[in-house]
PDB file of C-alpha atoms in Angstrom:
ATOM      1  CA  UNK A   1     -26.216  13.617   5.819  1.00  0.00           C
ATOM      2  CA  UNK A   2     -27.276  10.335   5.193  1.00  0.00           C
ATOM      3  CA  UNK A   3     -26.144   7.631   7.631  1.00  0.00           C
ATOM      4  CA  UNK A   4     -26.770   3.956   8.442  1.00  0.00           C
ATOM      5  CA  UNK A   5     -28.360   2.227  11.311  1.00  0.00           C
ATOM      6  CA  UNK A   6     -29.104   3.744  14.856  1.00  0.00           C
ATOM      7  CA  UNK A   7     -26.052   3.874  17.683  1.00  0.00           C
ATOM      8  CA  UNK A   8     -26.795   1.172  20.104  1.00  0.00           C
ATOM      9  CA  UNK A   9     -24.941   0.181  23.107  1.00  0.00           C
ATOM     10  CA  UNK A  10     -24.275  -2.991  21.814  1.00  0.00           C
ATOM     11  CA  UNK A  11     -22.390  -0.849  18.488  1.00  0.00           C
ATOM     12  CA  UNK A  12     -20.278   1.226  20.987  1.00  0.00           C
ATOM     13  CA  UNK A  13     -19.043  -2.352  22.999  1.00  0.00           C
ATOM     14  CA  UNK A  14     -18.005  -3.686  19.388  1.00  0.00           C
ATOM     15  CA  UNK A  15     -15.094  -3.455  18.162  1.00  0.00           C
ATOM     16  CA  UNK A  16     -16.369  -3.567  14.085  1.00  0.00           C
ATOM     17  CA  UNK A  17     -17.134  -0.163  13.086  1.00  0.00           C
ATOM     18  CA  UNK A  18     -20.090   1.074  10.686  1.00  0.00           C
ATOM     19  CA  UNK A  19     -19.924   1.954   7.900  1.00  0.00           C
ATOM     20  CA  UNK A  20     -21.952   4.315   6.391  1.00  0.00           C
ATOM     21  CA  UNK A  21     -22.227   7.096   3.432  1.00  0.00           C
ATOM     22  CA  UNK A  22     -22.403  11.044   4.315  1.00  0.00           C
ATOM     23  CA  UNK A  23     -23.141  13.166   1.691  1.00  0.00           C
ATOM     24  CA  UNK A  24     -21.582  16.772   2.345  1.00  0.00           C
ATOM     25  CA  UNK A  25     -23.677  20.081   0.703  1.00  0.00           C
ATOM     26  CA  UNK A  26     -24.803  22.412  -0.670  1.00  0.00           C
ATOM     27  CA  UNK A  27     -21.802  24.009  -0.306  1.00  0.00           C
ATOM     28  CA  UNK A  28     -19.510  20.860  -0.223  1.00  0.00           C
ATOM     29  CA  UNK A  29     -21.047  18.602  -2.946  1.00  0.00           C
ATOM     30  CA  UNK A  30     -19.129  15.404  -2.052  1.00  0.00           C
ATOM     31  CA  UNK A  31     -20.019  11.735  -0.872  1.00  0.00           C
ATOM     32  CA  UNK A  32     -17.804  10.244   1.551  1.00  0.00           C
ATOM     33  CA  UNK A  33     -17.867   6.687   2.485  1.00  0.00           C
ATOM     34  CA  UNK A  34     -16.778   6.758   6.588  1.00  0.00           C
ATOM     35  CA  UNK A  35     -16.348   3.584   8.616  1.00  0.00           C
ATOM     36  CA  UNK A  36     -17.138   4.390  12.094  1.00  0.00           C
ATOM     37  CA  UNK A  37     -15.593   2.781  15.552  1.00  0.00           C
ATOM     38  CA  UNK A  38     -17.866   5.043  18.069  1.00  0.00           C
ATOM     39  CA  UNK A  39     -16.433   5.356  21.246  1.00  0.00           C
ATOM     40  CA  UNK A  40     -15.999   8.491  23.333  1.00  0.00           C
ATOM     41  CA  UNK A  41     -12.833  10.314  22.376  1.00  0.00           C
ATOM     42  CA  UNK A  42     -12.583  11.613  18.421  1.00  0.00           C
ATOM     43  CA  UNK A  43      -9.813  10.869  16.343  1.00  0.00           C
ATOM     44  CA  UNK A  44     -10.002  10.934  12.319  1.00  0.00           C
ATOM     45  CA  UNK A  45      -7.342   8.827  10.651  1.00  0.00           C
ATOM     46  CA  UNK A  46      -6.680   9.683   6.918  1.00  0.00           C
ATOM     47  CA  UNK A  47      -5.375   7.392   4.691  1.00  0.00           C
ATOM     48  CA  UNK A  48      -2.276   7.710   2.154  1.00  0.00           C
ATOM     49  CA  UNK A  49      -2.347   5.788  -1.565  1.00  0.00           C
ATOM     50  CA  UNK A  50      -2.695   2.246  -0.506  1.00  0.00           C
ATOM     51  CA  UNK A  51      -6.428   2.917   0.718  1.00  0.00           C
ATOM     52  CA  UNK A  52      -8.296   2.818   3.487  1.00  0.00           C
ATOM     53  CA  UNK A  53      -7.498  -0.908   4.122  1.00  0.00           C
ATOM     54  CA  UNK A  54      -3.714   0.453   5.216  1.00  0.00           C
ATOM     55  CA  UNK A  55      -5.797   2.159   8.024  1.00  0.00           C
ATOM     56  CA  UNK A  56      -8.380  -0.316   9.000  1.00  0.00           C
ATOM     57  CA  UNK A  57      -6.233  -2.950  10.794  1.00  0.00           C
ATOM     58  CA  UNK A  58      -5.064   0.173  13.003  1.00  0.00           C
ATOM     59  CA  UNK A  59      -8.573   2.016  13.543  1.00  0.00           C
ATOM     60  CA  UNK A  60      -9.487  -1.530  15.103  1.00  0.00           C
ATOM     61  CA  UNK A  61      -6.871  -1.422  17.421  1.00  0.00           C
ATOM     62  CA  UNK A  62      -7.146   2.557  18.455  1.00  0.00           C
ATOM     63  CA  UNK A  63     -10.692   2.037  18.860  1.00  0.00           C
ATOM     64  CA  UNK A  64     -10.480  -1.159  21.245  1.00  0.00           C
ATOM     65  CA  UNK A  65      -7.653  -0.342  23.320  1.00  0.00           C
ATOM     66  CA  UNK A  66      -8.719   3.792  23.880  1.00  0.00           C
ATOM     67  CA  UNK A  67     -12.489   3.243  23.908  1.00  0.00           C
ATOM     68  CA  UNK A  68     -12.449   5.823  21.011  1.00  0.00           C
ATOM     69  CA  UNK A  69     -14.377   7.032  18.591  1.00  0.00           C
ATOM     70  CA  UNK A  70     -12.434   6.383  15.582  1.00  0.00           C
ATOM     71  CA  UNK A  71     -13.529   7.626  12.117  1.00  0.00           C
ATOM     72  CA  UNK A  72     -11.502   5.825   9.034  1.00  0.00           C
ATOM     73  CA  UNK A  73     -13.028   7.632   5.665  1.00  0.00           C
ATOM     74  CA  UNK A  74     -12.339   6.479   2.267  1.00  0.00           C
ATOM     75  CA  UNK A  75     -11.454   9.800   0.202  1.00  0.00           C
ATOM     76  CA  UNK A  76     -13.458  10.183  -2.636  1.00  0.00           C
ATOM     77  CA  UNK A  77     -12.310   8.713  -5.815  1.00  0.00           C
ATOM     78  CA  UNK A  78     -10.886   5.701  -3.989  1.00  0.00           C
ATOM     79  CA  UNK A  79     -11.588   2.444  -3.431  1.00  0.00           C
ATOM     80  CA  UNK A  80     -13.956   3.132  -6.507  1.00  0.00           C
ATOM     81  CA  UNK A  81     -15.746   5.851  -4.821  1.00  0.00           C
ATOM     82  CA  UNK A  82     -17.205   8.854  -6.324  1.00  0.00           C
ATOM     83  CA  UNK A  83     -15.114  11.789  -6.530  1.00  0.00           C
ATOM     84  CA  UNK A  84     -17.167  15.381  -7.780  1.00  0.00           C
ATOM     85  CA  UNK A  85     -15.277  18.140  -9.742  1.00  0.00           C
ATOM     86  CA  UNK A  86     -15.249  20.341  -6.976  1.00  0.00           C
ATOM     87  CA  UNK A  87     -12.299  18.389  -5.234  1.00  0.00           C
ATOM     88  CA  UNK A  88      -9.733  19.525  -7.290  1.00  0.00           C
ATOM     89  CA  UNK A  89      -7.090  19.255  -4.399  1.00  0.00           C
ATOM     90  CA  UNK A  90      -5.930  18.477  -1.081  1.00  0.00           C
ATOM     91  CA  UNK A  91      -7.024  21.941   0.201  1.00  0.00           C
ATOM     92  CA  UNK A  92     -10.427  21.243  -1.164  1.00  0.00           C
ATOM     93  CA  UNK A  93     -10.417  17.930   0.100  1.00  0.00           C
ATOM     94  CA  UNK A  94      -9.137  18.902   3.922  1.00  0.00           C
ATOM     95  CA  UNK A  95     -12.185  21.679   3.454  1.00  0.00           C
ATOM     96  CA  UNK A  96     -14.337  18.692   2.897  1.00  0.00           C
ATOM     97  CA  UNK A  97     -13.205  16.973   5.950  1.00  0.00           C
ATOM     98  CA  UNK A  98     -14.057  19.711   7.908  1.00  0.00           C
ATOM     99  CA  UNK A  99     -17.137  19.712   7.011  1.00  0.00           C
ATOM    100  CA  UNK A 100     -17.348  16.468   7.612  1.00  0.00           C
ATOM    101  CA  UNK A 101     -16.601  17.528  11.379  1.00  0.00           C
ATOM    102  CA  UNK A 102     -19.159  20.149  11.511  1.00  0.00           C
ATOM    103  CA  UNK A 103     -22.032  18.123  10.014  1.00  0.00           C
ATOM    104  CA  UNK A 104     -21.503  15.235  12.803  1.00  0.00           C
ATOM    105  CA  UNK A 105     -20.698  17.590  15.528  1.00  0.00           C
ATOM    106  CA  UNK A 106     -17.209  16.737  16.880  1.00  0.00           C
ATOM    107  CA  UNK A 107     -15.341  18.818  18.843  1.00  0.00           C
ATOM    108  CA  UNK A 108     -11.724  17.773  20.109  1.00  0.00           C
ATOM    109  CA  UNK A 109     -10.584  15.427  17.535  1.00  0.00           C
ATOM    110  CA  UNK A 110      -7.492  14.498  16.980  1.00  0.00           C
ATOM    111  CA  UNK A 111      -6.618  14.318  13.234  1.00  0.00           C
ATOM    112  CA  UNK A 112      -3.982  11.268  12.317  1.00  0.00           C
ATOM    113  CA  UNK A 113      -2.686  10.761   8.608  1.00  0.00           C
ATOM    114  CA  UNK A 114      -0.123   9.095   6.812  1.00  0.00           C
ATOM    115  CA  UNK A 115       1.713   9.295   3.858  1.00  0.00           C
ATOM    116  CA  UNK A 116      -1.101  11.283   1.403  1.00  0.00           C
ATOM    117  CA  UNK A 117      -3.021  11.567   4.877  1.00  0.00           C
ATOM    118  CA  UNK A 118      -0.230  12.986   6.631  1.00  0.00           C
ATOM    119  CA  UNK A 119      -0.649  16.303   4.380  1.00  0.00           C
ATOM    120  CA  UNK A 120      -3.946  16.030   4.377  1.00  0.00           C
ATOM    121  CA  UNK A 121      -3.863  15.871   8.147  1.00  0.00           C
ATOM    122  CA  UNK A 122      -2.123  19.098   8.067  1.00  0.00           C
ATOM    123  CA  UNK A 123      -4.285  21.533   5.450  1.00  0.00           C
ATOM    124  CA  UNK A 124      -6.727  20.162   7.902  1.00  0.00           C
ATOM    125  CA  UNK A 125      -5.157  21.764  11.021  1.00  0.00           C
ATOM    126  CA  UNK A 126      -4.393  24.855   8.633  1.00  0.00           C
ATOM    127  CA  UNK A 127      -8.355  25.489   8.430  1.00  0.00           C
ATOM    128  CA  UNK A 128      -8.298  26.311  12.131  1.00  0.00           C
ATOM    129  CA  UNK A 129     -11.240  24.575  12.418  1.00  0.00           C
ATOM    130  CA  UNK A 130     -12.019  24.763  16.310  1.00  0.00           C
ATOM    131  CA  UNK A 131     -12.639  21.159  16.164  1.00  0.00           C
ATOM    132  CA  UNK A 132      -9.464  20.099  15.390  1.00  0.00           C
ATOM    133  CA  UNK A 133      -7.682  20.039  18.820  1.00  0.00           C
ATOM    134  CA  UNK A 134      -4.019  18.011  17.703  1.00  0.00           C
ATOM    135  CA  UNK A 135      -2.675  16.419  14.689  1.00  0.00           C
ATOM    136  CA  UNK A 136      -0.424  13.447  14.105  1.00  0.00           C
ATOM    137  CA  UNK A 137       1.509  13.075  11.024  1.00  0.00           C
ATOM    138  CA  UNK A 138       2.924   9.682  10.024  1.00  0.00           C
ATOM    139  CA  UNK A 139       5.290   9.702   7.541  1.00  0.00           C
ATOM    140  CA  UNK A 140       3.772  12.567   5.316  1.00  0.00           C
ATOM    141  CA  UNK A 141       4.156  14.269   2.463  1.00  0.00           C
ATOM    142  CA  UNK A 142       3.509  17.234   0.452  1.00  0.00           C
ATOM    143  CA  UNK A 143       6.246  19.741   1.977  1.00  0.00           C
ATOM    144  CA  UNK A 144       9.444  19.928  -0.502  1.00  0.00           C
ATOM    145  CA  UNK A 145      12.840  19.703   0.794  1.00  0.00           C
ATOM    146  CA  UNK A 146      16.177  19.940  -1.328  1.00  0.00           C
ATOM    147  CA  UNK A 147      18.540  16.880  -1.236  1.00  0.00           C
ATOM    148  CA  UNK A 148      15.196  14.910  -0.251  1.00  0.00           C
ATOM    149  CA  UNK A 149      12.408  14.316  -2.695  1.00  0.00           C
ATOM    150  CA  UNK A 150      10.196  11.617  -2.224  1.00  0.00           C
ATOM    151  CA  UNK A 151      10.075   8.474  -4.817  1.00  0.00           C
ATOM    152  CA  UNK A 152       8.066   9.170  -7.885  1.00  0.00           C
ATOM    153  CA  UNK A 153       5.133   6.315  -7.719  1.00  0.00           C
ATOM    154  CA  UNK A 154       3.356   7.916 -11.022  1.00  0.00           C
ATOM    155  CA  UNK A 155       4.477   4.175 -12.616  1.00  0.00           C
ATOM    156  CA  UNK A 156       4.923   1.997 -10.397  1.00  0.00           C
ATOM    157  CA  UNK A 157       2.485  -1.130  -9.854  1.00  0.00           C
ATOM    158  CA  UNK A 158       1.412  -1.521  -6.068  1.00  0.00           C
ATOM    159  CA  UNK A 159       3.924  -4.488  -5.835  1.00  0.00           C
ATOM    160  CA  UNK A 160       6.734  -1.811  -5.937  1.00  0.00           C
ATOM    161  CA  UNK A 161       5.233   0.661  -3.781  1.00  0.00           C
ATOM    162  CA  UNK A 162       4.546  -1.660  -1.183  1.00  0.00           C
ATOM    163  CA  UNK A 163       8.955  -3.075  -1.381  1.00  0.00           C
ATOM    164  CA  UNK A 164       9.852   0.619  -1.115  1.00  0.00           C
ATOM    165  CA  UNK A 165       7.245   1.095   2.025  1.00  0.00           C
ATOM    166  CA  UNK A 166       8.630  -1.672   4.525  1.00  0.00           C
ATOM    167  CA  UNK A 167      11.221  -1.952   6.631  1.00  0.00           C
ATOM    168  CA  UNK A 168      11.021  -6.114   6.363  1.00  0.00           C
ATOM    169  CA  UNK A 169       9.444  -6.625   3.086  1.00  0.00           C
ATOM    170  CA  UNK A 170       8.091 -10.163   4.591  1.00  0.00           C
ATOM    171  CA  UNK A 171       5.162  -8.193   6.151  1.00  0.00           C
ATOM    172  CA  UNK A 172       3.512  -6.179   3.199  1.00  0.00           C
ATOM    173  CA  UNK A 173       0.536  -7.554   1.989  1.00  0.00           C
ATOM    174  CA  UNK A 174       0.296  -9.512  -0.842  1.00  0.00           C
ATOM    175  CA  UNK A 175      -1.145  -7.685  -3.828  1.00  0.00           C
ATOM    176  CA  UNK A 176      -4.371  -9.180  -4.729  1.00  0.00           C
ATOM    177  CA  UNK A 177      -4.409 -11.602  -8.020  1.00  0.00           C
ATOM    178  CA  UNK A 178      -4.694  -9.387 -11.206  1.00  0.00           C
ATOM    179  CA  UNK A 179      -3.750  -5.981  -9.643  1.00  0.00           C
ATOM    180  CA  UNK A 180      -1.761  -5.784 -13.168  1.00  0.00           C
ATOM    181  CA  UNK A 181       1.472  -3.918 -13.253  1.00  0.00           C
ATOM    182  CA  UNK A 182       0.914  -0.359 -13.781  1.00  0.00           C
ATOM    183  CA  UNK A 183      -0.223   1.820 -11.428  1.00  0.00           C
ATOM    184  CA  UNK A 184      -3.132   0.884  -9.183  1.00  0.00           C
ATOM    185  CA  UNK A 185      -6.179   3.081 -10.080  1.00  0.00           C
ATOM    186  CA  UNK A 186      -5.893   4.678  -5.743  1.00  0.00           C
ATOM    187  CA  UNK A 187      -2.472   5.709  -7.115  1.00  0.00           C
ATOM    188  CA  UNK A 188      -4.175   7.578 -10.005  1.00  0.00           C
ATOM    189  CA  UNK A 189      -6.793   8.837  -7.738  1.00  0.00           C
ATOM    190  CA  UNK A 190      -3.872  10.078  -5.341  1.00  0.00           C
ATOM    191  CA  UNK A 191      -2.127  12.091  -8.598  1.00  0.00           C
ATOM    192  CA  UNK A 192      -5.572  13.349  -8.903  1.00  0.00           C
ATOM    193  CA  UNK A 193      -5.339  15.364  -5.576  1.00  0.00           C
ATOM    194  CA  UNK A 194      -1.711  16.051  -5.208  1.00  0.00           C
ATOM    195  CA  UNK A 195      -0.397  16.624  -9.383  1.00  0.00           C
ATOM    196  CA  UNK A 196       2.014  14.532 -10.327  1.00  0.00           C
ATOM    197  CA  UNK A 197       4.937  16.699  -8.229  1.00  0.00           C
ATOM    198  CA  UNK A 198       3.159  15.441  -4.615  1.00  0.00           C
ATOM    199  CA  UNK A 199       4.106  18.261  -3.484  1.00  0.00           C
ATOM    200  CA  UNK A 200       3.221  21.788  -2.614  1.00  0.00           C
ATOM    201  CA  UNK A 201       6.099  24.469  -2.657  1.00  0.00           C
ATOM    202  CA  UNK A 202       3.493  26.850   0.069  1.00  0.00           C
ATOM    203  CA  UNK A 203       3.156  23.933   2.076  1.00  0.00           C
ATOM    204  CA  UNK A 204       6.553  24.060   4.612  1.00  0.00           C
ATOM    205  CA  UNK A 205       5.689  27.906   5.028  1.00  0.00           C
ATOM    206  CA  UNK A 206       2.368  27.675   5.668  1.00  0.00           C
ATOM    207  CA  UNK A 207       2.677  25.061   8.350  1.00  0.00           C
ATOM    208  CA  UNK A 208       4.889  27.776   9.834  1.00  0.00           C
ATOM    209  CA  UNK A 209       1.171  29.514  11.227  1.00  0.00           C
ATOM    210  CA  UNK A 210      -0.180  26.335  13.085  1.00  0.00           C
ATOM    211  CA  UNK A 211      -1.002  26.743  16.711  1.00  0.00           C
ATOM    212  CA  UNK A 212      -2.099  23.382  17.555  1.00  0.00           C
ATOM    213  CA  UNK A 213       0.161  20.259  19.007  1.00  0.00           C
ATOM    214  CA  UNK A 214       1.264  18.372  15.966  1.00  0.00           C
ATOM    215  CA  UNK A 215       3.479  15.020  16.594  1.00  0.00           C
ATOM    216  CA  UNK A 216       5.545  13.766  13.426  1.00  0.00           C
ATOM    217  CA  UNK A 217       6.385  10.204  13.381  1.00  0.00           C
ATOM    218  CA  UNK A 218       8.792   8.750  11.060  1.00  0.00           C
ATOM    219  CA  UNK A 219       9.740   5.083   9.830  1.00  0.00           C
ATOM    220  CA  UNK A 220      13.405   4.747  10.324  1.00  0.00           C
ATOM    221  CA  UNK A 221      13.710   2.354   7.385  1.00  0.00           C
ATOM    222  CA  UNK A 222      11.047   4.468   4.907  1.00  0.00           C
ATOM    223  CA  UNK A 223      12.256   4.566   1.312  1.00  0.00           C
ATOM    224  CA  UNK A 224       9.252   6.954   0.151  1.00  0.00           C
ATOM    225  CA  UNK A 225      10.420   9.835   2.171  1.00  0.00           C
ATOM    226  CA  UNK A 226      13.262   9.516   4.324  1.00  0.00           C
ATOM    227  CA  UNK A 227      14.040  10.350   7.949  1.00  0.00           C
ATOM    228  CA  UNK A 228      15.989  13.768   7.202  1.00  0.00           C
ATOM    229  CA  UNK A 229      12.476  14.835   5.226  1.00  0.00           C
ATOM    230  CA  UNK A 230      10.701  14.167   8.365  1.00  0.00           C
ATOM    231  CA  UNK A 231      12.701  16.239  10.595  1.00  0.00           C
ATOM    232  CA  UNK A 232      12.037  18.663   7.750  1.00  0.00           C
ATOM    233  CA  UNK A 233       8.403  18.356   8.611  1.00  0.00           C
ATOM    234  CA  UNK A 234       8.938  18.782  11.822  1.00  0.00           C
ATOM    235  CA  UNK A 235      11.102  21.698  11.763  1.00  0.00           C
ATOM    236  CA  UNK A 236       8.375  23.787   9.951  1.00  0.00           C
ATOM    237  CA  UNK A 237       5.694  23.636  12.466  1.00  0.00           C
ATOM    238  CA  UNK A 238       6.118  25.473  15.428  1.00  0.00           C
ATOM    239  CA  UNK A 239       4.255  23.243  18.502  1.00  0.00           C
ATOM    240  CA  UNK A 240       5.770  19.636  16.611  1.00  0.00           C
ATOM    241  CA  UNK A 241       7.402  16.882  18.275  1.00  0.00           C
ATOM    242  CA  UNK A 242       9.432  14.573  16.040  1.00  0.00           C
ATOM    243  CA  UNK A 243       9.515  10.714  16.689  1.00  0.00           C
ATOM    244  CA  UNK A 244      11.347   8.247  14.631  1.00  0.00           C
ATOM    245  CA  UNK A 245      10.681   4.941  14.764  1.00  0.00           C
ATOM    246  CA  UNK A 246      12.834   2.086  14.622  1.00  0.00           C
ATOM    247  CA  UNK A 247      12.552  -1.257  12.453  1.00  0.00           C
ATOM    248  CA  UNK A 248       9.430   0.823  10.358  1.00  0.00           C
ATOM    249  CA  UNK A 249       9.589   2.163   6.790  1.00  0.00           C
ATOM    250  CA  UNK A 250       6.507   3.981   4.985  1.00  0.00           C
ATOM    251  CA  UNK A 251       3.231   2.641   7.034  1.00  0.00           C
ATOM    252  CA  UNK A 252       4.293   2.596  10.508  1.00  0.00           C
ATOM    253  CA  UNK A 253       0.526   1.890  11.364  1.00  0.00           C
ATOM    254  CA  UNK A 254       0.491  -1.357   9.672  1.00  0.00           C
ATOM    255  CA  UNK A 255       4.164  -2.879  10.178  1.00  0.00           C
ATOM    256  CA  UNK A 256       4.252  -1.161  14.002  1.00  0.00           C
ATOM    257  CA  UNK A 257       0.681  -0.226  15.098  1.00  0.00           C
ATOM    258  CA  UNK A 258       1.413  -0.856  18.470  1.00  0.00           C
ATOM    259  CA  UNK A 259       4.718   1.913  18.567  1.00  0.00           C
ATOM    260  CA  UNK A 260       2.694   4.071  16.564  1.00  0.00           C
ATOM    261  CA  UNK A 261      -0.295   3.184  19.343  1.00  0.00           C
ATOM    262  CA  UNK A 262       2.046   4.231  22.042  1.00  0.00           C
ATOM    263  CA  UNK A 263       3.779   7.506  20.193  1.00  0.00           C
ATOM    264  CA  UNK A 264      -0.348   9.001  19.698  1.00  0.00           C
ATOM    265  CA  UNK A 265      -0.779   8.542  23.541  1.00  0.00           C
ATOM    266  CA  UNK A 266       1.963  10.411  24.602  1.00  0.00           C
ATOM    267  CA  UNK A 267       4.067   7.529  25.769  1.00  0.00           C
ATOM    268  CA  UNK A 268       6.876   7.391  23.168  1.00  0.00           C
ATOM    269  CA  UNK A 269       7.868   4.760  20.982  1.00  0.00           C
ATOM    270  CA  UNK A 270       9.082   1.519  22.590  1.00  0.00           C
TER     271      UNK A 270
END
């Protein structure tokens, strides 16, 4: 593992995390760039298509208001990361992750992901890893329900993904100049992982054999995956409770952080 500067006290009081690069092996041969908030309690947040910056505004805010220790990695072959043949899929990818866990010695985390990371978030919990104490799944995919497929984003530029992902269209992010009009190369690296289906037809089953907490949260307003394909989600995993949020679409985290804030602690959304 090969990490950045010393934990000081001063690090744990800020609220800017570090950021630093672990490399996973010999038996997981991957790189995986991790910011870090350090505080006491664990939670990993995964992030969907858009990137890790679609999770950083809400790591911040988790890790200053719970005091946690909040880990936001980039998954390889984003953000213009290295990604090694050996990730061929999500499976391989959560098996990374738990590595991940082992190598920096974690024990109750909670595992949060959305969209991308909401599946993710799940073949995580499906490792059993005994670090893994809860998961949270935010608008995810991956599971395949008739009547409700998700939109196909194979061609879309980020401009479209991002109109299809809010419930008021006034607060997605303005695509940076010369983003082009095809598809962003994180929506390329996202086809790498999932095939160009985003979806798993094992998956709903599978989640059928979970024996941790999982909470489902839903955007009311999400145009990527609908409500009825959350409840979906929901319905396949045995411990789950479902939570729909109002005035939200397909990132919850960034156009509601604090209702999504309040749904992770147990306090519902408001």
């Amino acid at each position: 593992m090969t990490m950045g500067s010393p934990t000081t006290a001063d690090t744990l009081r800020s609220p800017h995390p570090r950021t630093d690069t672990l490399t996973l092996g010999p038996d997981t041969p991957a790189e995986i760039t991790l910011q870090d908030f350090d505080r006491t309690r664990s939670f990993l947040l995964l992030h969907g298509g858009g990137g890790a910056q679609t999770m950083a505004g809400f790591a911040a805010l988790l890790a200053e208001r719970t005091r946690s220790r909040v880990l936001l990695p980039t998954h390889p072959g984003f953000g213009g990361t290295p990604k090694p043949d050996t990730l061929t899929g999500v499976p391989e990818l959560a098996q990374a992750y738990v590595a991940m866990l082992e190598q920096l010695d974690l024990t109750e985390v909670t595992v949060v992901g959305n969209s991308f990371g909401g599946w993710l978030a799940a073949e995580i919990a499906l490792r059993k890893s005994p670090r893994v104490s809860g998961a949270v799944i935010v608008d995810g995919i991956g599971i395949e329900v008739p009547g409700h497929p998700m939109a196909d984003v194979s061609g879309l530029s980020r401009a479209e993904i991002l109109a299809l992902s809010f419930h008021d269209p006034g607060k997605a992010p303005v695509p940076p100049a010369g983003t082009g009009t095809g598809p962003s190369p994180d929506v390329l690296a996202l086809i790498g992982y999932t095939g160009p289906a985003m979806s798993d037809p094992t998956l709903a089953e599978r989640l059928g054999t979970l024996d941790i907490p999982v909470h489902v949260l839903w955007g009311e307003s999400d145009r990527m995956v609908d409500a009825s394909y959350g409840e979906a989600y929901a319905a396949a995993i045995p411990r789950s409770t479902f939570t729909v949020l109002p005035r939200t679409g397909h990132l919850p985290q960034v156009e509601s952080p604090e209702e999504v804030l309040a749904a992770l602690l147990g306090l519902g959304a408001r």
